[in-house]
PDB file of C-alpha atoms in Angstrom:
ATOM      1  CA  UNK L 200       0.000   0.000   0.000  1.00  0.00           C
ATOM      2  CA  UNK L 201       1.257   3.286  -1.035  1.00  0.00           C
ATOM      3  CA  UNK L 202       0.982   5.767   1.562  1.00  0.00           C
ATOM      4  CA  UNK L 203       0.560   9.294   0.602  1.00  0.00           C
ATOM      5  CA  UNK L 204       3.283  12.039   2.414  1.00  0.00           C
ATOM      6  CA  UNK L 205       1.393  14.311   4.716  1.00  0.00           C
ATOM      7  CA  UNK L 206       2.090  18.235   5.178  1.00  0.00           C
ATOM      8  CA  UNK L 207       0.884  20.466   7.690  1.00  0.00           C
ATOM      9  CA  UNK L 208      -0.637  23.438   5.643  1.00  0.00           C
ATOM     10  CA  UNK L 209      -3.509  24.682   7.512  1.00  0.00           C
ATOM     11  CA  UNK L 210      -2.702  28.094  10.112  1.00  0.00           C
ATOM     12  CA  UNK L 211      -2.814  26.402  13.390  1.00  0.00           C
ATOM     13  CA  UNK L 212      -4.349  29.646  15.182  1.00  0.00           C
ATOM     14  CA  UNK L 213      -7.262  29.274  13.106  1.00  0.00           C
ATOM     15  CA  UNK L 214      -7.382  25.673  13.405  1.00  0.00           C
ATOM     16  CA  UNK L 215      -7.601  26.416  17.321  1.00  0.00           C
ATOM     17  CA  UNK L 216      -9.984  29.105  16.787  1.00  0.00           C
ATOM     18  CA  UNK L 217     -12.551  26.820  15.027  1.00  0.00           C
ATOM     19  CA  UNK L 218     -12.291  24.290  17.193  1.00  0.00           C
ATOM     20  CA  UNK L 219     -12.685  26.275  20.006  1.00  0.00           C
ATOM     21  CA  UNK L 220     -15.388  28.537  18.344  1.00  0.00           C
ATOM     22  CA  UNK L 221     -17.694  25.054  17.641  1.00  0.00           C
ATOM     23  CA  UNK L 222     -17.083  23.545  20.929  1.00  0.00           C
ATOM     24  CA  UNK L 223     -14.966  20.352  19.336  1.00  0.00           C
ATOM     25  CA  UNK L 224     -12.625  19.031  21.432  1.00  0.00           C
ATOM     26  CA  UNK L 225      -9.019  17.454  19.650  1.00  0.00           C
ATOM     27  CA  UNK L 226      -7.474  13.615  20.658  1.00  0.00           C
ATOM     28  CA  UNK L 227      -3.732  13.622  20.351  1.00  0.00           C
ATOM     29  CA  UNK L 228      -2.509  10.240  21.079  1.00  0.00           C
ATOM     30  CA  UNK L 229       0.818  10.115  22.480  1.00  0.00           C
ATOM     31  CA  UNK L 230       2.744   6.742  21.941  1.00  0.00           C
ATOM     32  CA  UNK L 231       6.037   7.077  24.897  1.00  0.00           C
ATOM     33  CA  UNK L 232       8.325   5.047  26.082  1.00  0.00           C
ATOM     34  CA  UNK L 233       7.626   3.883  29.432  1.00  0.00           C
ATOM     35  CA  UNK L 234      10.126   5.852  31.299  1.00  0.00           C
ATOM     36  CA  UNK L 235       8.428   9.333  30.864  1.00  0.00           C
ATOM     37  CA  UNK L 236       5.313   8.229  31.949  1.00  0.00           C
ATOM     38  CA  UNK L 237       5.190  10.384  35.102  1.00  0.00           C
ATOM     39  CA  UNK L 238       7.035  13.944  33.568  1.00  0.00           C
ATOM     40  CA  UNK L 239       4.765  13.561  30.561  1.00  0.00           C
ATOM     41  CA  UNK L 240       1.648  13.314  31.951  1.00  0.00           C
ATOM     42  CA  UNK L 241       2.948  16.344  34.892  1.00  0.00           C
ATOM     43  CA  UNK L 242       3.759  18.225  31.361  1.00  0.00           C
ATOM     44  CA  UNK L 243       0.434  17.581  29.603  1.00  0.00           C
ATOM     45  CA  UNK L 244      -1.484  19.131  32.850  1.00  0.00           C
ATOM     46  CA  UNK L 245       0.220  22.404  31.992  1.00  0.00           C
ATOM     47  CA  UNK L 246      -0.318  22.518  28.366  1.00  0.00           C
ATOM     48  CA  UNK L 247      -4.286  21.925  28.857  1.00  0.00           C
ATOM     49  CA  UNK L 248      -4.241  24.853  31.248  1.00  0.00           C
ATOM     50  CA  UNK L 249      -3.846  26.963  27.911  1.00  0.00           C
ATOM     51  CA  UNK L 250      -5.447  24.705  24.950  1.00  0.00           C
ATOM     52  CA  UNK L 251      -9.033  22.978  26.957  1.00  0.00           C
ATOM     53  CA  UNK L 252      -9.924  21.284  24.061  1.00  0.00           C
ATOM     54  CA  UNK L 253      -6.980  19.380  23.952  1.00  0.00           C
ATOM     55  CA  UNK L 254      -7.325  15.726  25.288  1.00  0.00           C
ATOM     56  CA  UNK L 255      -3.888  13.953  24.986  1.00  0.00           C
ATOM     57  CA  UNK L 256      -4.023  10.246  25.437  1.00  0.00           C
ATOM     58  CA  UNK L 257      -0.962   8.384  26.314  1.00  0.00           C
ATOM     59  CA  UNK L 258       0.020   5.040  25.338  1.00  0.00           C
ATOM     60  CA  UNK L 259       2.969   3.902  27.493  1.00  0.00           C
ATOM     61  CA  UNK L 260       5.236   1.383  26.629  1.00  0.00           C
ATOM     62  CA  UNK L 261       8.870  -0.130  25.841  1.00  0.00           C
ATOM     63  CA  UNK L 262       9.842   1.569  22.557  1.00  0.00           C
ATOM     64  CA  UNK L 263       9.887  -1.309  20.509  1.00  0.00           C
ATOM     65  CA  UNK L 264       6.120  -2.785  20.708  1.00  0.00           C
ATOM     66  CA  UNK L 265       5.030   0.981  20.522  1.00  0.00           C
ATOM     67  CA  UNK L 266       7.134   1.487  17.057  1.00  0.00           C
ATOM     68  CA  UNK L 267       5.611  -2.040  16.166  1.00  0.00           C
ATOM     69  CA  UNK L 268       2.369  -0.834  16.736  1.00  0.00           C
ATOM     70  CA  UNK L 269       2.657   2.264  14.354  1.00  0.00           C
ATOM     71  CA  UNK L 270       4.006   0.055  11.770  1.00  0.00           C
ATOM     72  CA  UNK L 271       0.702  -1.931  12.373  1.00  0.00           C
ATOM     73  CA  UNK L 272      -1.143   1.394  11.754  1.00  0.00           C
ATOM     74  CA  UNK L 273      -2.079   2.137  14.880  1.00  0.00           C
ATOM     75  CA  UNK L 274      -3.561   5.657  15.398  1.00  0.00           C
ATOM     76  CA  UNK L 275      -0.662   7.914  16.953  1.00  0.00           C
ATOM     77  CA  UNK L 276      -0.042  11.038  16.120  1.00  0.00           C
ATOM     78  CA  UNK L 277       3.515  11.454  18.421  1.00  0.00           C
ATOM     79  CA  UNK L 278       5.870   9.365  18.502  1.00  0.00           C
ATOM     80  CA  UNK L 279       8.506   9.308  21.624  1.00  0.00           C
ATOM     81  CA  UNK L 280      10.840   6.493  21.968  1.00  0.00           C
ATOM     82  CA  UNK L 281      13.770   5.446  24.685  1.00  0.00           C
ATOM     83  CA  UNK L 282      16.191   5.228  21.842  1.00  0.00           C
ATOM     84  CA  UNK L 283      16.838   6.508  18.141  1.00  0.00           C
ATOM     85  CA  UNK L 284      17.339   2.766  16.980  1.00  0.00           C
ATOM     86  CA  UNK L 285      12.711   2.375  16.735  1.00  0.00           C
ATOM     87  CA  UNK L 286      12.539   5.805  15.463  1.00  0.00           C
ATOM     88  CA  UNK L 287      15.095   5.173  12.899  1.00  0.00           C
ATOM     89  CA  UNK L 288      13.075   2.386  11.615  1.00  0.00           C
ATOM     90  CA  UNK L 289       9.934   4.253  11.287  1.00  0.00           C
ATOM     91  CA  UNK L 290      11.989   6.835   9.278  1.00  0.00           C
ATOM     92  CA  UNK L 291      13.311   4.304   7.116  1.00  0.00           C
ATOM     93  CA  UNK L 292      10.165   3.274   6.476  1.00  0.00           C
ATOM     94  CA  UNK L 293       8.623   6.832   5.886  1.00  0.00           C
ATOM     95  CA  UNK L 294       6.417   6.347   8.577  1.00  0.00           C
ATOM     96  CA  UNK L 295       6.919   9.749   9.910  1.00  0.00           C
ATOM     97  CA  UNK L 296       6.153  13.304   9.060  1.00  0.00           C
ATOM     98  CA  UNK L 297       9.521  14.667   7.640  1.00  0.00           C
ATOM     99  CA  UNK L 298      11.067  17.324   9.338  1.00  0.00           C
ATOM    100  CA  UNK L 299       9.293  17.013  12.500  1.00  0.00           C
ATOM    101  CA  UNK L 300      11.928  14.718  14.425  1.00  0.00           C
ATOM    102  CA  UNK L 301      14.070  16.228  17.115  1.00  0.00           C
ATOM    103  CA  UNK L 302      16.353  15.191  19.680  1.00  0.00           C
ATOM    104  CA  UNK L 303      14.569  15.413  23.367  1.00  0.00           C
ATOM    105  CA  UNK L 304      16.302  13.975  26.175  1.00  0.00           C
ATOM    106  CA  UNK L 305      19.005  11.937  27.336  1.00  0.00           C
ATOM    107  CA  UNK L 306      19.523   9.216  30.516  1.00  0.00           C
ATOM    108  CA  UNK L 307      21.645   7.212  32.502  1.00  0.00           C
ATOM    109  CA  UNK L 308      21.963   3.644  33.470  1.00  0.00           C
ATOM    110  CA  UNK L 309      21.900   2.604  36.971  1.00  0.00           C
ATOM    111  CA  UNK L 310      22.057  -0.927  38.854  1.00  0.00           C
ATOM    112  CA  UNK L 311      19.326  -0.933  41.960  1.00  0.00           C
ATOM    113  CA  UNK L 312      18.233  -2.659  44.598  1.00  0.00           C
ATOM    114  CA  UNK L 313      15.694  -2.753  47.111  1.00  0.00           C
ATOM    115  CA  UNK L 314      16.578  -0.714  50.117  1.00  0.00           C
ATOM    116  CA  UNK L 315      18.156  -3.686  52.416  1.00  0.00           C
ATOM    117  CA  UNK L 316      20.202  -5.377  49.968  1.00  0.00           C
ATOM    118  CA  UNK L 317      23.929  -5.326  50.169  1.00  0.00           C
ATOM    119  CA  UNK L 318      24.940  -5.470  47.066  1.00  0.00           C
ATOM    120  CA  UNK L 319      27.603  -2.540  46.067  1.00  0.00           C
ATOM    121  CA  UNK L 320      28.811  -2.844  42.073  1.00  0.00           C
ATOM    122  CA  UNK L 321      27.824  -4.868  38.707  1.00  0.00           C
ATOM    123  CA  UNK L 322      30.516  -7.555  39.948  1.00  0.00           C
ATOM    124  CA  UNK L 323      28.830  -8.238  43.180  1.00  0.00           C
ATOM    125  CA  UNK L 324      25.808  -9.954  40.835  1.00  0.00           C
ATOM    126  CA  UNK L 325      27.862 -12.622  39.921  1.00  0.00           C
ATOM    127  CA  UNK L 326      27.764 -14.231  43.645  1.00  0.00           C
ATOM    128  CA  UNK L 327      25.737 -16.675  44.976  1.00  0.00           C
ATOM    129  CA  UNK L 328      23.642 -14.865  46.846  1.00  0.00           C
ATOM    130  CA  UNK L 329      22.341 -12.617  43.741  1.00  0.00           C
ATOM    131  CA  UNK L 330      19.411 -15.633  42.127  1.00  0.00           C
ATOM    132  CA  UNK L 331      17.481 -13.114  39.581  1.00  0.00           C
ATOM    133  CA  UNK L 332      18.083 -10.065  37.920  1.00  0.00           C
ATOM    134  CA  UNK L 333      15.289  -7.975  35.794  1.00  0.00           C
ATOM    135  CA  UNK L 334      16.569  -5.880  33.008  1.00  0.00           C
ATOM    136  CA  UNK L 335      13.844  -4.857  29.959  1.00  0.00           C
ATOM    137  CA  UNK L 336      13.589  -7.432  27.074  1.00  0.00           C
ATOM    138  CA  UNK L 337      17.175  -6.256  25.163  1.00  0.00           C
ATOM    139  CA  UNK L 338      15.374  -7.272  21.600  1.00  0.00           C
ATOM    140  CA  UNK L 339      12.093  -4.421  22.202  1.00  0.00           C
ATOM    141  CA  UNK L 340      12.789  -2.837  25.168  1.00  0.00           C
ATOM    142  CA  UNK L 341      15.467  -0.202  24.788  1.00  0.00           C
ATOM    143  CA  UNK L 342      16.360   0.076  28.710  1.00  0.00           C
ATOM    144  CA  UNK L 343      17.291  -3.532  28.273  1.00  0.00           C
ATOM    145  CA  UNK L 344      19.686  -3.108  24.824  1.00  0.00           C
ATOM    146  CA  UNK L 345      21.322  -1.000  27.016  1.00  0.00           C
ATOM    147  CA  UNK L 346      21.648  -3.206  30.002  1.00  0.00           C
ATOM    148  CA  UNK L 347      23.062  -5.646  27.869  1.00  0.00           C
ATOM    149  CA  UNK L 348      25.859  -3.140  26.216  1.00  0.00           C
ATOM    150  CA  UNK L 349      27.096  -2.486  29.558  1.00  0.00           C
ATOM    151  CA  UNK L 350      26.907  -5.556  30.986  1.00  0.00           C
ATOM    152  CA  UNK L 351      28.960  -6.969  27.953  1.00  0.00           C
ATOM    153  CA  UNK L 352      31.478  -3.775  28.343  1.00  0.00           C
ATOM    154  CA  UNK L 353      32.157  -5.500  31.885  1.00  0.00           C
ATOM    155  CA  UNK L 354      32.273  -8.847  30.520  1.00  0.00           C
ATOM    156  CA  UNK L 355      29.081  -9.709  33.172  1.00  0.00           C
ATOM    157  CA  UNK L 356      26.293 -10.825  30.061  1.00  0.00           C
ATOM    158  CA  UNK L 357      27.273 -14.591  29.498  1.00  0.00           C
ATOM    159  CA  UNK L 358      28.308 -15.315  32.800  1.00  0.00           C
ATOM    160  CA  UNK L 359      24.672 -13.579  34.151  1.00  0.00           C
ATOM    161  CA  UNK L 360      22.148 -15.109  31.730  1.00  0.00           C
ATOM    162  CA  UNK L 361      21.011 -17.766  33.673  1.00  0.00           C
ATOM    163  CA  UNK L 362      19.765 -14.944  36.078  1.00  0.00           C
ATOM    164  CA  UNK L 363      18.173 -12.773  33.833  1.00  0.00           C
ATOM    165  CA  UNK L 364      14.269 -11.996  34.376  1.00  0.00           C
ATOM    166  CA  UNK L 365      12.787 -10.374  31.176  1.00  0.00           C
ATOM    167  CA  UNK L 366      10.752  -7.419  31.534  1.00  0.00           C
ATOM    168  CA  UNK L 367       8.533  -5.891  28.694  1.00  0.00           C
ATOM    169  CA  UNK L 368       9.324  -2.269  29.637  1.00  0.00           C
ATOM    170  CA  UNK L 369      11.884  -0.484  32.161  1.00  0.00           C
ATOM    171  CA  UNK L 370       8.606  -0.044  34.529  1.00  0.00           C
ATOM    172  CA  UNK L 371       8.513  -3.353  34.996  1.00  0.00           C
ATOM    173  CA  UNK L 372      11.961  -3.880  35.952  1.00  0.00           C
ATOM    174  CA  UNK L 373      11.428  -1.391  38.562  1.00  0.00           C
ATOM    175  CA  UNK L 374       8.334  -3.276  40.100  1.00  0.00           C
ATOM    176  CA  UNK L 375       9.959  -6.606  40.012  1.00  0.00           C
ATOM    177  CA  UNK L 376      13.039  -4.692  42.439  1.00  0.00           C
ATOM    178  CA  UNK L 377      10.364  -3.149  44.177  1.00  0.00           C
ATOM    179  CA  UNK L 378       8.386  -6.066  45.078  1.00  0.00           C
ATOM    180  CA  UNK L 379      11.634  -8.634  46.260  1.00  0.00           C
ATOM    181  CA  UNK L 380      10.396 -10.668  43.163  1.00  0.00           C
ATOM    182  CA  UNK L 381      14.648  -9.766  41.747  1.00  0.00           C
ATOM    183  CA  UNK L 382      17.962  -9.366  43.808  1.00  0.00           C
ATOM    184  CA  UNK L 383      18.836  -6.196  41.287  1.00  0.00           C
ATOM    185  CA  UNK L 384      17.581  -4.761  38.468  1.00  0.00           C
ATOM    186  CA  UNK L 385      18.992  -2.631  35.518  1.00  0.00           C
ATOM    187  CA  UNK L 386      16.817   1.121  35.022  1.00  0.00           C
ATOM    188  CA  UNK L 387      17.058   4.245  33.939  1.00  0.00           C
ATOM    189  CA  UNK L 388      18.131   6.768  36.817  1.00  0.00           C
ATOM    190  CA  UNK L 389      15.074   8.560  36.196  1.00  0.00           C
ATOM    191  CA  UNK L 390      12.792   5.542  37.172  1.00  0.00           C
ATOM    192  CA  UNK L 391      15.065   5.077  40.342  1.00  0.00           C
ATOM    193  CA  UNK L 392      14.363   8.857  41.331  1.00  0.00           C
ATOM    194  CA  UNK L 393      10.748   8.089  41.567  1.00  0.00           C
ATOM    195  CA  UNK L 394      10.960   5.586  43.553  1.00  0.00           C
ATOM    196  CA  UNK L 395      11.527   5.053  47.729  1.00  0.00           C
ATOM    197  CA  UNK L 396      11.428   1.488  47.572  1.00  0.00           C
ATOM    198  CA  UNK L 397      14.799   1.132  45.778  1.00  0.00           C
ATOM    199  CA  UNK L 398      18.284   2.537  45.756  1.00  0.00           C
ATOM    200  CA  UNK L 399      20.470   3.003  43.308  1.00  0.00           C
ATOM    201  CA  UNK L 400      24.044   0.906  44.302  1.00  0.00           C
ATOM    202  CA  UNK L 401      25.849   1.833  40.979  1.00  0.00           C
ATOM    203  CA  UNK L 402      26.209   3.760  37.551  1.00  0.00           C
ATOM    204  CA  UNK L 403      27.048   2.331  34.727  1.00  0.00           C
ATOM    205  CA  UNK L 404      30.870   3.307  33.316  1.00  0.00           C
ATOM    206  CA  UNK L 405      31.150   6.236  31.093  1.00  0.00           C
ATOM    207  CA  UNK L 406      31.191   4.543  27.127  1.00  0.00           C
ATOM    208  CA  UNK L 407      29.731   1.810  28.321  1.00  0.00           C
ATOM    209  CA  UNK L 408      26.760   1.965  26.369  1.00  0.00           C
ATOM    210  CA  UNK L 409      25.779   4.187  23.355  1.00  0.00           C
ATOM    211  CA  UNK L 410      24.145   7.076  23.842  1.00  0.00           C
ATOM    212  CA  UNK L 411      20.547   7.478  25.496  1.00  0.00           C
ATOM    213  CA  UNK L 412      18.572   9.736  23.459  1.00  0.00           C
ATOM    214  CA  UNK L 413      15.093  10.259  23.179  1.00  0.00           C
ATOM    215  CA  UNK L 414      13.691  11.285  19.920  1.00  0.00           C
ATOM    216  CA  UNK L 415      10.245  12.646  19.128  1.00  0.00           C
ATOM    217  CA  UNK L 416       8.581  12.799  16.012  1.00  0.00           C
ATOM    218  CA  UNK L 417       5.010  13.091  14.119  1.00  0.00           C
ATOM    219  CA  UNK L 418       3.732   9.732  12.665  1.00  0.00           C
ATOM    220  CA  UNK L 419       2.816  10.082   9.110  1.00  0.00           C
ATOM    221  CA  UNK L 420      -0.860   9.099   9.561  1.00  0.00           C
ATOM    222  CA  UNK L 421      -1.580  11.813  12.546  1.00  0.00           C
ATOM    223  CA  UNK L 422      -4.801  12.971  12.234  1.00  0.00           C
ATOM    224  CA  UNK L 423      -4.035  16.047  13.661  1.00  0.00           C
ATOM    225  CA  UNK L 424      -0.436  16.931  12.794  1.00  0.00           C
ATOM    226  CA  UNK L 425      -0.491  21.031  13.733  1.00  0.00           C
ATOM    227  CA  UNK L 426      -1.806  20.266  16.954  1.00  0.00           C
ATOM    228  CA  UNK L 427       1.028  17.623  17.255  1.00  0.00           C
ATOM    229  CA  UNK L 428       3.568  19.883  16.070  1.00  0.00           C
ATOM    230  CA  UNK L 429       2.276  22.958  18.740  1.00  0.00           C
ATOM    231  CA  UNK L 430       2.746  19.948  21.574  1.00  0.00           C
ATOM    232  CA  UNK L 431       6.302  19.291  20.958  1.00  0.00           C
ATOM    233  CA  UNK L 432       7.223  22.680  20.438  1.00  0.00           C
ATOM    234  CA  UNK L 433       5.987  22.734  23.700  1.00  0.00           C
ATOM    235  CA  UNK L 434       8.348  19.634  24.953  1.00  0.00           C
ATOM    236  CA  UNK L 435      10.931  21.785  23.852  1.00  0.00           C
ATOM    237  CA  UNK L 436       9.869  24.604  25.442  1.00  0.00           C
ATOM    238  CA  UNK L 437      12.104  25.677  28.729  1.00  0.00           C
ATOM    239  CA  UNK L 438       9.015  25.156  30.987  1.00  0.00           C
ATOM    240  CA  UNK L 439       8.498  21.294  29.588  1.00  0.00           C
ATOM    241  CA  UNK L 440      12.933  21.139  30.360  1.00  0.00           C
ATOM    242  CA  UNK L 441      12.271  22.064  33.698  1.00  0.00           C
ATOM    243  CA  UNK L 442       9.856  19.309  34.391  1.00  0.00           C
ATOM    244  CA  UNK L 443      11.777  16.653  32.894  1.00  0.00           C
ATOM    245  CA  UNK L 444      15.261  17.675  34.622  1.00  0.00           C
ATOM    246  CA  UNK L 445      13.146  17.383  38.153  1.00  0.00           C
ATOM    247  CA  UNK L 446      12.557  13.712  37.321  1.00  0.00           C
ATOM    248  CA  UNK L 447      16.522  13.506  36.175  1.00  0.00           C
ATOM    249  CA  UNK L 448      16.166  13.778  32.609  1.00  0.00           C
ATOM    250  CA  UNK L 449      19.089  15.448  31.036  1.00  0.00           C
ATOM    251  CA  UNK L 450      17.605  18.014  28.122  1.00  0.00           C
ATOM    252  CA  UNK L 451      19.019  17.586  24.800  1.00  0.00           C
TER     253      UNK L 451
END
């Protein structure tokens, strides 16, 4: 199926005007990786306080099923992933809106454990003692590609498989610690920050992993792509920067 290029034409005041003239209100659907659940929704509060008749609707998620679900044609009309690897894809695919993609964020890899564990560096996982450790899916969940790039900088992957516990997204990696259902578990420092329950026993070495970057972009199919376009000029915006550097995101 050929799929026609879209191109965002219309004025978006008046586009805002109408709607808000005839009462209609706008869905943007919001496909994000899992991580930014709780800065994303904290931003979204503050961009409603100025456009009403926007309702965004997230869809959170590791990176991978959410690009495999636009490829699918699910309706999304953003597009925020945990790595540039799924958004690549969708480019190379011409899945996206062109010219809309921009770097976002960046992250950090941590090691955790629950509050009354002992456990003090990557090495310490290879004892006895240490039965199960989560870390995100490496094939679809980006947190986890990057687990497995540092653990196989530190020569820890093979020797740890047995131990693994696959998660489908970094969130759940975070509840497994949380719970006691893992000895340690491999997150984002951003989803340690939010969390009491854990602590974070270890960072991972600098160049031991590529890059985490987030990158945002318009899906080709939006149905709405100025609104789209106003929201991540919003992300951008220094007041959206602010929120995601108080959950330990690192603007771009």
């Amino acid at each position: 199926m050929i799929r026609r290029r879209k191109f965002i034409s219309l004025s978006l005041l008046a586009l805002l005007s109408a709607c808000t003239a005839s009462g209609d209100n706008i869905t943007l659907t919001i496909s994000a990786a899992a991580s930014l659940q709780d800065a994303l929704q904290e931003i979204s509060k503050l961009y409603n306080q100025q456009h009403h008749h926007v309702q965004i609707v997230y869809n959170f998620g590791s990176s991978g099923s959410l690009r495999y679900q636009i490829e699918q044609g699910a309706p999304v009309d953003i597009f925020i992933s945990a790595d540039e690897q799924h958004m690549d894809a969708l480019e190379n695919k011409n899945l996206l809106l062109q010219n809309t993609r921009h770097n976002l964020l960046k992250n950090e890899v941590v090691l955790i454990t629950a509050q009354n564990r002992d456990i003090a560096e990557f090495s310490q996982l290879k004892n006895d003692s240490v039965s199960r450790i989560a870390i995100g899916a490496p094939d679809s969940v980006p947190a986890g590609k990057y687990a497995k790039e540092v653990l196989d900088c530190l020569q820890l992957y093979q020797v740890l498989e047995s131990k693994f516990v696959l998660a489908k997204d970094v969130r759940q990696v975070l509840a497994y610690v949380e719970t006691g259902n893992v000895d340690a578990g491999m997150v984002y420092r951003t989803d340690a920050a939010i969390s009491e329950r854990v602590k974070v026993v270890a960072a991972a070495p600098p160049n031991s992993h590529s890059p985490i970057t987030y990158p945002v972009a318009i899906a080709l199919d939006s149905k709405n792509p100025e609104i789209a376009q106003d929201f991540i000029q919003f992300l951008l915006s220094n007041t959206a920067k602010n929120i995601f550097s108080n959950y330990g995101f690192i603007a771009h």
